[in-house]
CSV table of C-alpha atoms and ligand atoms in Angstrom, one decimal:
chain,number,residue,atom,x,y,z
A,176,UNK,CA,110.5,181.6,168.4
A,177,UNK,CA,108.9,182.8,165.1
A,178,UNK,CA,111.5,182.9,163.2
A,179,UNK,CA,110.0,181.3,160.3
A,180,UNK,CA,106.8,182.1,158.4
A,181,UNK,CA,106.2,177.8,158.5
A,182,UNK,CA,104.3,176.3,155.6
A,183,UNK,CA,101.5,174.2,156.7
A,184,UNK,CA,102.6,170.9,156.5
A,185,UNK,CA,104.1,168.6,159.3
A,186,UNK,CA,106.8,165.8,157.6
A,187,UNK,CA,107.5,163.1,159.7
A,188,UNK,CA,109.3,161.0,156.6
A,189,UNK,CA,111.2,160.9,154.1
A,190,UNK,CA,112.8,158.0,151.8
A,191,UNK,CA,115.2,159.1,148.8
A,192,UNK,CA,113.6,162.3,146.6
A,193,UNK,CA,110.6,162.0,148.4
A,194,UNK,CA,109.0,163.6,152.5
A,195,UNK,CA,105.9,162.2,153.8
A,196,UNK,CA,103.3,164.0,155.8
A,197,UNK,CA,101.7,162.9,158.6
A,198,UNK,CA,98.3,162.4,157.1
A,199,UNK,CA,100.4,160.4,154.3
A,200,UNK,CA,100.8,162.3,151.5
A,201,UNK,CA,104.0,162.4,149.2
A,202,UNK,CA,105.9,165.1,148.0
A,203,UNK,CA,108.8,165.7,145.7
A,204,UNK,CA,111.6,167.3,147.3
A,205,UNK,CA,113.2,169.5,145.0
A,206,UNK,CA,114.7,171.6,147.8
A,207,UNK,CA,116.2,168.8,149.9
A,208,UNK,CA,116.5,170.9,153.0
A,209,UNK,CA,118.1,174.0,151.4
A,210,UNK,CA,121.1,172.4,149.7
A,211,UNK,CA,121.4,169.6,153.0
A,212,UNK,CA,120.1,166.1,151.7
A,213,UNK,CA,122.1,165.9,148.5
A,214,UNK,CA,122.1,162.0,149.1
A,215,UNK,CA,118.1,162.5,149.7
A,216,UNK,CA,116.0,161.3,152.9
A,217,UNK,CA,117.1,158.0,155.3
A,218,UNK,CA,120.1,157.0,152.8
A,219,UNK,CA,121.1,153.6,153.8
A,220,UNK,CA,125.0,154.4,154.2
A,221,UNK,CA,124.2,157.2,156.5
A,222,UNK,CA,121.7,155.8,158.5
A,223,UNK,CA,124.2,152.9,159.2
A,224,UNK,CA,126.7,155.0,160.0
A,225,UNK,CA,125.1,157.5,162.6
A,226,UNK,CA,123.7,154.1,164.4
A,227,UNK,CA,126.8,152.6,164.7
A,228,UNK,CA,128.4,155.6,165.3
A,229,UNK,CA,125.7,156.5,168.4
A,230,UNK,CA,126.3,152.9,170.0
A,231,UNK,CA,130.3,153.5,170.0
A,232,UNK,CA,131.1,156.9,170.7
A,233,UNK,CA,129.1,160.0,169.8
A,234,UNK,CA,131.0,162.9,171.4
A,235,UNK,CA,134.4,163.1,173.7
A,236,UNK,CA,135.0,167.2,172.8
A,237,UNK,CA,138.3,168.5,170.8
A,238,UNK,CA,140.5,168.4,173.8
A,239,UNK,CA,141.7,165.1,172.5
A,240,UNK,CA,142.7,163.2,169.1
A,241,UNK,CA,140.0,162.4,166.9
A,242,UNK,CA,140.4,159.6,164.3
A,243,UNK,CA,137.5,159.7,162.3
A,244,UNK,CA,137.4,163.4,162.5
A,245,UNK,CA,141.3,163.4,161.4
A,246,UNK,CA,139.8,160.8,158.6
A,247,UNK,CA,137.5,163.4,157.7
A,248,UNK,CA,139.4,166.2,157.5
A,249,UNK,CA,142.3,163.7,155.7
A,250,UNK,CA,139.6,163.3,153.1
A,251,UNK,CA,138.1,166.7,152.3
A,252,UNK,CA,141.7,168.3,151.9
A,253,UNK,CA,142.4,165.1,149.4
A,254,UNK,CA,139.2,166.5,147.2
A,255,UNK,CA,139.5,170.3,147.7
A,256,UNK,CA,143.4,171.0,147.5
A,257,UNK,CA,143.1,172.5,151.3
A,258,UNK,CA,145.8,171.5,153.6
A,259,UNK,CA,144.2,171.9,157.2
A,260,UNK,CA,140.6,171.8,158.3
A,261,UNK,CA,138.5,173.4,161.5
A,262,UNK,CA,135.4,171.8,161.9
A,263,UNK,CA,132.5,173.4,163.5
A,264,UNK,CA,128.1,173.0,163.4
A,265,UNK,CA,126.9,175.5,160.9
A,266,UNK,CA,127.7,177.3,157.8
A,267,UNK,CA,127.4,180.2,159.5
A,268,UNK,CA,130.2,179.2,162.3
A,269,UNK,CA,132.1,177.9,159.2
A,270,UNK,CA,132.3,181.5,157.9
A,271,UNK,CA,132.8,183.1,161.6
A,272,UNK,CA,135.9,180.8,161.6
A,273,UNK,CA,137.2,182.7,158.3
A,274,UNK,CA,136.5,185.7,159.2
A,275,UNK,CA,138.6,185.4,162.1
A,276,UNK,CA,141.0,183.4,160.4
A,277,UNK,CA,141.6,186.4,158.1
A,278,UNK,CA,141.3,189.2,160.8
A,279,UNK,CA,144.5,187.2,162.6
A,280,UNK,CA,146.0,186.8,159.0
A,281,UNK,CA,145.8,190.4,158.9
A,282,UNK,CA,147.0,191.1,162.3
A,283,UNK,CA,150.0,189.1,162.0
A,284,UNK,CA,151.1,191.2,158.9
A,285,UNK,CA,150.9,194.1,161.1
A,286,UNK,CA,147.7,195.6,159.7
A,287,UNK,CA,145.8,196.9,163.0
A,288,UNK,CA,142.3,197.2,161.6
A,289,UNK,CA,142.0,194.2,158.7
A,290,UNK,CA,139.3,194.8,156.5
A,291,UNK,CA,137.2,191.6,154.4
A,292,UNK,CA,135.8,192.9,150.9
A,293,UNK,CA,132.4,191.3,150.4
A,294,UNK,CA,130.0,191.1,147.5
A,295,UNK,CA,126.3,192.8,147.3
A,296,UNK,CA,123.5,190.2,147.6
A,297,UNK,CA,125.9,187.6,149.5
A,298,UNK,CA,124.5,185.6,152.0
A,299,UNK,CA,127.1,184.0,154.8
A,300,UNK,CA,124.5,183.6,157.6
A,301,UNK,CA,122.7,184.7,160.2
A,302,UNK,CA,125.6,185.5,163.1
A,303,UNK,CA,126.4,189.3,163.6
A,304,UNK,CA,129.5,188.9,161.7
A,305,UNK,CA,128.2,186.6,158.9
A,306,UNK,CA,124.9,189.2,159.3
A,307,UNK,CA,127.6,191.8,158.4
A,308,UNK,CA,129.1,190.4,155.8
A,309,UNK,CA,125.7,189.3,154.0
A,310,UNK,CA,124.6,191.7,151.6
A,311,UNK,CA,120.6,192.3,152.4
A,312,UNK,CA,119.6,195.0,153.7
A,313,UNK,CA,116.3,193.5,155.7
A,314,UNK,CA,118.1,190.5,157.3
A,315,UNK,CA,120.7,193.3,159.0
A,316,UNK,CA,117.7,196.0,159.8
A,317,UNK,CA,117.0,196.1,163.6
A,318,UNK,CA,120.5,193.9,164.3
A,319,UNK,CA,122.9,197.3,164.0
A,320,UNK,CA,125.7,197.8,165.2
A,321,UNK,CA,126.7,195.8,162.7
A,322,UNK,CA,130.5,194.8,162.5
A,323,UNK,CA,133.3,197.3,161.1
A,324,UNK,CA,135.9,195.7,158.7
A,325,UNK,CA,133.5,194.9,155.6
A,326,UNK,CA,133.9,196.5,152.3
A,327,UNK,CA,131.2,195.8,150.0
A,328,UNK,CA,131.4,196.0,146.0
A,329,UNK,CA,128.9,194.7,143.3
A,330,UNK,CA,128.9,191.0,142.5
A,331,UNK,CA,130.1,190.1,139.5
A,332,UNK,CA,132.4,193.4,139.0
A,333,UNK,CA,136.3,192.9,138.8
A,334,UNK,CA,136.8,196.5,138.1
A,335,UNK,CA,135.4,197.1,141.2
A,336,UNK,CA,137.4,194.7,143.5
A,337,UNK,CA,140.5,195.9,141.6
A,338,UNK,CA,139.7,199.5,142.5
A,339,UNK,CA,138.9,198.5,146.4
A,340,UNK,CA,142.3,196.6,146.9
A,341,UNK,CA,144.0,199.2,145.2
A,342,UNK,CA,142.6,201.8,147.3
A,343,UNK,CA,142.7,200.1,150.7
A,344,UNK,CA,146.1,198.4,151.7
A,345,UNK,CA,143.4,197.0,154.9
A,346,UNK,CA,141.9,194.7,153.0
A,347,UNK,CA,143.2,191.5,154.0
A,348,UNK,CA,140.9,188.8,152.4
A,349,UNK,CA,138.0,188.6,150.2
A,350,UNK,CA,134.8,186.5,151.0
A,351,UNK,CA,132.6,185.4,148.2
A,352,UNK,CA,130.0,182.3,147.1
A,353,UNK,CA,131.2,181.0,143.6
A,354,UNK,CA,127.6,180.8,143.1
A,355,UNK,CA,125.2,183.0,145.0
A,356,UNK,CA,122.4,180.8,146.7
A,357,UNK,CA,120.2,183.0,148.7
A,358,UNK,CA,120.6,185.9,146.6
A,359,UNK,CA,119.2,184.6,143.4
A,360,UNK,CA,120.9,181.6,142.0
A,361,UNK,CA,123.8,184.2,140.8
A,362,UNK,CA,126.3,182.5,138.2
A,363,UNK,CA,129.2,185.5,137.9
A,364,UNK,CA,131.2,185.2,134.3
A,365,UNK,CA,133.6,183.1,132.9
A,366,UNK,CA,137.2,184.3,134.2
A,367,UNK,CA,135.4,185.8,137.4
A,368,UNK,CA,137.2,183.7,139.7
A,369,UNK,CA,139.9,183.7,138.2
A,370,UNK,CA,139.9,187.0,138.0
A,371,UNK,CA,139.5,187.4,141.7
A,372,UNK,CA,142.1,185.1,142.6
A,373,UNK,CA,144.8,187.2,140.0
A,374,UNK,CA,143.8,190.2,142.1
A,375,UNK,CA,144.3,188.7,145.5
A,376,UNK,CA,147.6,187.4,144.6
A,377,UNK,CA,148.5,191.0,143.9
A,378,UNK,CA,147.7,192.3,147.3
A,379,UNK,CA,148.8,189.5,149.2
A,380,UNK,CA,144.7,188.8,150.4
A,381,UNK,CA,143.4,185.8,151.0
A,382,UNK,CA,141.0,184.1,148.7
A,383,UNK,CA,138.1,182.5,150.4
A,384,UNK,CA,135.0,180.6,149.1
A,385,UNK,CA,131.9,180.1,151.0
A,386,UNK,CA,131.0,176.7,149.5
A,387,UNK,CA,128.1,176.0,152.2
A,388,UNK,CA,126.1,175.8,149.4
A,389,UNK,CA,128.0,175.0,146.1
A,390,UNK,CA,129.7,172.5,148.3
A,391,UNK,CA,130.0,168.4,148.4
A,392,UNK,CA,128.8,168.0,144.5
A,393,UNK,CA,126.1,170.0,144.1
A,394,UNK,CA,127.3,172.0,141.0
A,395,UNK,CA,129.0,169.2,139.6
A,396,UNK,CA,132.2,169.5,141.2
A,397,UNK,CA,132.9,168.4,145.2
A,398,UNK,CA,133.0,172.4,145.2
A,399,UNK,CA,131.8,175.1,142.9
A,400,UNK,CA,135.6,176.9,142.5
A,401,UNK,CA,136.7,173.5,140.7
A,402,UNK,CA,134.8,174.5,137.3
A,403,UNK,CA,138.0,177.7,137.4
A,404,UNK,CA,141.6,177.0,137.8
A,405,UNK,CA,141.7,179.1,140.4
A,406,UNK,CA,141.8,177.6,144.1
A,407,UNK,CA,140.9,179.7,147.0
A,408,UNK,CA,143.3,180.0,150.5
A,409,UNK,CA,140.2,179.9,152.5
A,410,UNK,CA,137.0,177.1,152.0
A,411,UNK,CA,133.9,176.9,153.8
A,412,UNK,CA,131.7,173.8,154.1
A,413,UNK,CA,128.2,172.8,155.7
A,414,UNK,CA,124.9,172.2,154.5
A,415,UNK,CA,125.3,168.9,152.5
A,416,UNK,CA,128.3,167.8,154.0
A,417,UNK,CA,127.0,165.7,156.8
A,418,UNK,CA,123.2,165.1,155.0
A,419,UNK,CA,121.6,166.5,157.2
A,420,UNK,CA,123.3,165.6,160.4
A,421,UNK,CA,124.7,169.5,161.2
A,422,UNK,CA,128.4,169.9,160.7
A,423,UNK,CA,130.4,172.9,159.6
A,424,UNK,CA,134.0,173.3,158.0
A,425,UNK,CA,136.2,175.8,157.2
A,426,UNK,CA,139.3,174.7,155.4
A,427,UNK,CA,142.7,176.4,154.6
A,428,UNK,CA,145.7,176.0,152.6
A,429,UNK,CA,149.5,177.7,153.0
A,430,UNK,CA,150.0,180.3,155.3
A,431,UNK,CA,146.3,180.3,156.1
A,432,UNK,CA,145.5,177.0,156.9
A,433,UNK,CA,148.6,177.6,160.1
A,434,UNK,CA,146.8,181.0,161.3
A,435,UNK,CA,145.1,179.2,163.6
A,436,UNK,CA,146.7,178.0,166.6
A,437,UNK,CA,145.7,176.3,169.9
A,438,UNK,CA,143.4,178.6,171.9
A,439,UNK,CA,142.9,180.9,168.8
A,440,UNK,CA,139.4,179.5,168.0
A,441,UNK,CA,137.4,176.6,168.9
A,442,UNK,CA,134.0,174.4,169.1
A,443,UNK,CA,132.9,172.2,171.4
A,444,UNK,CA,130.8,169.9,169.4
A,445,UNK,CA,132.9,171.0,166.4
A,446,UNK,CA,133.7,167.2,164.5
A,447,UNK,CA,132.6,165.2,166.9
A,448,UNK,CA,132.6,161.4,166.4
A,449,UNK,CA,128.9,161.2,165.3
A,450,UNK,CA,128.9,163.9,162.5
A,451,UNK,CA,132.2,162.8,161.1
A,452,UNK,CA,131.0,159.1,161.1
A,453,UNK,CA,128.0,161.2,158.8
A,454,UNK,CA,130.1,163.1,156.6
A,455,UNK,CA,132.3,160.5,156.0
A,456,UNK,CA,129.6,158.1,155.1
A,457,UNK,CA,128.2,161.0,152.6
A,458,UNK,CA,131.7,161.8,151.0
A,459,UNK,CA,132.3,157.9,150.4
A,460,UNK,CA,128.8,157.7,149.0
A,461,UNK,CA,129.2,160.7,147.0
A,462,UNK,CA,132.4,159.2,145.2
A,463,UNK,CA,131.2,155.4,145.1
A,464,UNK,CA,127.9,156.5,143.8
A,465,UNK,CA,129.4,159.3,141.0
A,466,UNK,CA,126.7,161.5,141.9
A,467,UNK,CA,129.1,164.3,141.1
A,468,UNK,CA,129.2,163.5,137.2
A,469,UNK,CA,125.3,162.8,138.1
A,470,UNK,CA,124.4,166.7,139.3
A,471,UNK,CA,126.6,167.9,136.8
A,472,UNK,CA,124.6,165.2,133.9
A,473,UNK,CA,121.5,166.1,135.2
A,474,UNK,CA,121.7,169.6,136.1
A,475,UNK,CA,122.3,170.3,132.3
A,476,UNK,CA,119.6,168.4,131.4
A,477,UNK,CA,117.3,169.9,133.9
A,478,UNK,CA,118.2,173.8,132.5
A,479,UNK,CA,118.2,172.5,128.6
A,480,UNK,CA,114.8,171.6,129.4
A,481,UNK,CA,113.3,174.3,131.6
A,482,UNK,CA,114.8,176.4,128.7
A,483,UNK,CA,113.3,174.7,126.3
A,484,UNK,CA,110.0,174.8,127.8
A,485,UNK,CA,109.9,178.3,129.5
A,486,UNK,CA,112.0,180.7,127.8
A,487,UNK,CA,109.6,181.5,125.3
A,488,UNK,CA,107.3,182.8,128.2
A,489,UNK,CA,107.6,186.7,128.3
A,490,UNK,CA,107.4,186.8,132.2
A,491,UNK,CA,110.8,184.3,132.0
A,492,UNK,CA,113.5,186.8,132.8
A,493,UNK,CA,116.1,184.3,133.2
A,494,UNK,CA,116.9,180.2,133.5
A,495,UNK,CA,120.3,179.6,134.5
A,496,UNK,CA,122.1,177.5,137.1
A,497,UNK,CA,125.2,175.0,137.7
A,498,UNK,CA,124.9,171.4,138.1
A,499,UNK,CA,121.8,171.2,140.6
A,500,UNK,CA,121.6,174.5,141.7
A,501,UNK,CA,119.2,176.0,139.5
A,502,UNK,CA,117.1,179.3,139.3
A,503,UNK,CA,114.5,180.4,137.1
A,504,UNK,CA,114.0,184.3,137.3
A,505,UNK,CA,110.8,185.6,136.3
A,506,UNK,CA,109.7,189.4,135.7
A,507,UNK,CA,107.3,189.6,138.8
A,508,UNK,CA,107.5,188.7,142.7
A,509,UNK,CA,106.3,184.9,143.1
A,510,UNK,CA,106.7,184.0,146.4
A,511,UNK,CA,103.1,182.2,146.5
A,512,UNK,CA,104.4,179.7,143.6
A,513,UNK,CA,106.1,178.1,147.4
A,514,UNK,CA,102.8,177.3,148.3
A,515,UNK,CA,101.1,176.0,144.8
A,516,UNK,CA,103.9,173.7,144.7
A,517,UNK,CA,103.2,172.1,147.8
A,518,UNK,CA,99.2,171.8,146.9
A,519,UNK,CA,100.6,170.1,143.7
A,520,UNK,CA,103.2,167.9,145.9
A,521,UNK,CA,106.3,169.3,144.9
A,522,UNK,CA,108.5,171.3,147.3
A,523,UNK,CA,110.5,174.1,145.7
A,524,UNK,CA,111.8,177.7,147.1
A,525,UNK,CA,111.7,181.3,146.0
A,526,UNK,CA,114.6,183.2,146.7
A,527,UNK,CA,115.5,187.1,146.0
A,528,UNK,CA,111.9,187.7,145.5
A,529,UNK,CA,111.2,186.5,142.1
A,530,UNK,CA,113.5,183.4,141.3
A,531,UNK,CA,112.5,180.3,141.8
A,532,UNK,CA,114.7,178.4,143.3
A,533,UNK,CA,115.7,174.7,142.7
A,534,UNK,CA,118.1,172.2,144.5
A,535,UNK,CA,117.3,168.9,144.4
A,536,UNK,CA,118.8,165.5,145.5
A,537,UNK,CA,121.8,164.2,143.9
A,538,UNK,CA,120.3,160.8,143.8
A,539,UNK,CA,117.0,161.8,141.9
A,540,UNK,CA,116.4,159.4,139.3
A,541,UNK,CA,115.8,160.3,135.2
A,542,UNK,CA,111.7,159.6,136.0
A,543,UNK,CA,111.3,162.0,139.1
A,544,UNK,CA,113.1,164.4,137.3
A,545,UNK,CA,110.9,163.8,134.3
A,546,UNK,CA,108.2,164.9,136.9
A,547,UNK,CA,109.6,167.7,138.3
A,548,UNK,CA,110.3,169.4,135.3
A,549,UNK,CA,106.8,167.9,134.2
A,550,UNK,CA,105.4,170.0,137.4
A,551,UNK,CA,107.7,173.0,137.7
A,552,UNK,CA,106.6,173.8,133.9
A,553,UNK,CA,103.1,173.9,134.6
A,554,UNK,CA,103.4,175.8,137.5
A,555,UNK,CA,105.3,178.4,136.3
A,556,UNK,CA,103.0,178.7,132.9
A,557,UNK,CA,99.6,178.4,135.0
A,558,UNK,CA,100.9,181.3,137.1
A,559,UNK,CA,102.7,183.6,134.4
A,560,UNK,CA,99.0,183.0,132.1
B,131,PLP,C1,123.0,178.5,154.2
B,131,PLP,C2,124.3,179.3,153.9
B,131,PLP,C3,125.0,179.8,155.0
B,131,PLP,C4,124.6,179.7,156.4
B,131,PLP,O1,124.6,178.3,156.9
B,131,PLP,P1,123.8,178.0,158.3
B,131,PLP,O2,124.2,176.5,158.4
B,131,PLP,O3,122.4,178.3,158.1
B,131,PLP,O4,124.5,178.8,159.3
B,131,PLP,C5,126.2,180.5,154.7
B,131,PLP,N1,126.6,180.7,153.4
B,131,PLP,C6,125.9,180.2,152.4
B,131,PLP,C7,126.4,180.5,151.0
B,131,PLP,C8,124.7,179.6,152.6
B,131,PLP,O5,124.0,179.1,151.6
């Protein structure tokens, strides 16, 4: 269906930082899928592992003991703090999973109607109750009824979150990105978290991150609420976690992560054999390879120079970012700047209608990121001139 206004270009490659056409052009991918190929395109220990994977045993459903996803889940609760792990295809389903999870959390605490606070400009996905919780108004137009049970505040507003819980003893759990992706690279303050956490703690709600994007080193950390002190009750996981081979998680720690119980939720292809075999193979590389320390090394270096180059531009609202998630705001709408970039061989996003949006590989070397901040610069000064 046309769910997608498509660029015009047909991939049919890809090797490391770079996609290939089918007429044979190259392009840096400073995108990598949305946030998916943080070990880039065809990665060797991947590839290996989804063959060998497919010859052995690709899917058997969750009605029966799963070692590798058991290894999986072993390993992300050894790098997150989490304690238990429900693994599903999609960020989206990763969110719907906490979203019940704290709806039951509510319910057993003998709260009837359990509400979730979310933040304005959030983005949690595209199912009618992550559509709910998402804070855009035109992804949601045309889709209502929405859900009841969301409370919405301003992002980056303690005050505010403090004055919901205080008012609402329904509010069982509060739902919020430790970066904002979609709605415009959003880095809240020091102590936000933090914060948020304190606040929860006071009225017994539940913490939870959606990490779908922050997640599996992309900020610098194998998930964004590691740069606070502050660890959530509820994580969820997708995007880069299996590199492109779809797999969703939502984790949980204490109380939360034993809400859950059989025939509460499930998933049929949830953490089956082949996509653990692929996000076990992306973890191990992850850690083997440091590219952690390497998004946070070179995401610094990537906004040192942008600023350096572009903030003296008038039409530059705003460069900011954490490890490789960057976003360079300007004063104008710049949705066509999609489509320069791909004339000039470079694939970037716009997001929140004027911030360009970057999110490259975690593998990309010093020289292609010589070049992309070489190209991204004179994109953005050829179109602010
Ligand atoms: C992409 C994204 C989602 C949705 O993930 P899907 O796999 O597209 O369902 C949810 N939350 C955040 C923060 C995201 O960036």
């Amino acid at each position: 269906m046309q769910t997608y206004g498509r660029l015009p270009v047909r991939f049919v490659r890809g090797e490391g930082a770079w996609v290939e056409d089918d007429s044979g052009t190259r392009y840096l991918d400073g995108l990598s899928g949305i946030a998916v190929c943080g070990l880039g395109h065809a990665h060797p220990a991947v590839a290996a592992a989804v063959a060998e994977q497919a010859r052995t045993l690709v899917h058997t459903s969750n009605l029966y003991h799963l070692p590798l996803q058991e290894k999986l889940a072993a390993r992300l609760c050894e790098v997150s703090g989490m304690d238990r792990v429900f693994f599903c295809n999609s960020g989206a389903e990763a969110n719907e999973a906490a979203i019940k999870l704290a709806r039951l959390y509510g319910h057993n605490r003998g709260i009837d109607e359990p509400r979730i606070l979310v933040l304005d400009n959030a983005f949690h996905g595209r199912t009618m109750a992550t559509l709910t919780a998402t804070g855009n108004r035109k992804a949601q137009q045309g889709f209502e009824p929405l859900l009841p049970g969301f409370t919405r505040v301003p992002f980056n507003d303690l005050p505010a979150i403090a004055a919901a819980l205080a008012e609402d003893p329904s509010i069982v759990a509060v739902l919020l990105e430790p970066v904002q992706g979609e709605g415009g690279v959003r880095v809240p303050g020091k102590g936000y978290l933090d914060g948020v956490r304190l606040l929860c703690d006071q009225h017994a709600c539940l913490m939870m991150c959606d990490e779908v994007q922050t997640g599996i080193g992309r900020t610098g950390r194998w998930f964004a609420f590691q740069h606070n002190s502050a660890r959530p009750d509820v994580l969820t996981s997708a995007k880069g976690l299996g590199n492109g081979v779809p797999i969703g998680a939502c984790l949980a720690r204490g109380a939360a992560a034993d809400t859950l119980q059989p025939g509460s939720h499930g998933s049929t292809f949830g953490g089956n054999p082949l996509a653990s075999a692929a996000a076990l193979a992306v973890l191990e590389t992850l850690q083997r390879e440091r590219l952690t320390e390497r998004a946070e090394q070179l995401g610094r270096h990537l906004l040192d120079a942008f600023r350096q180059e572009l903030a003296d531009l008038p039409g530059v609202r705003d460069i900011r970012g954490r490890g490789l998630m960057l976003g360079i705001e300007l004063d104008r709408p710049c949705g066509e700047l999609v489509a320069e970039a791909l004339a000039d061989q470079l694939l970037i996003n716009v997001t929140a209608g004027q911030t360009i949006r970057l999110l490259p590989p975690l593998i990309l070397s010093d020289a292609e990121a010589e070049q992309l901040i070489r190209q991204m610069v004179r994109l953005v000064r050829r179109f602010l001139a």
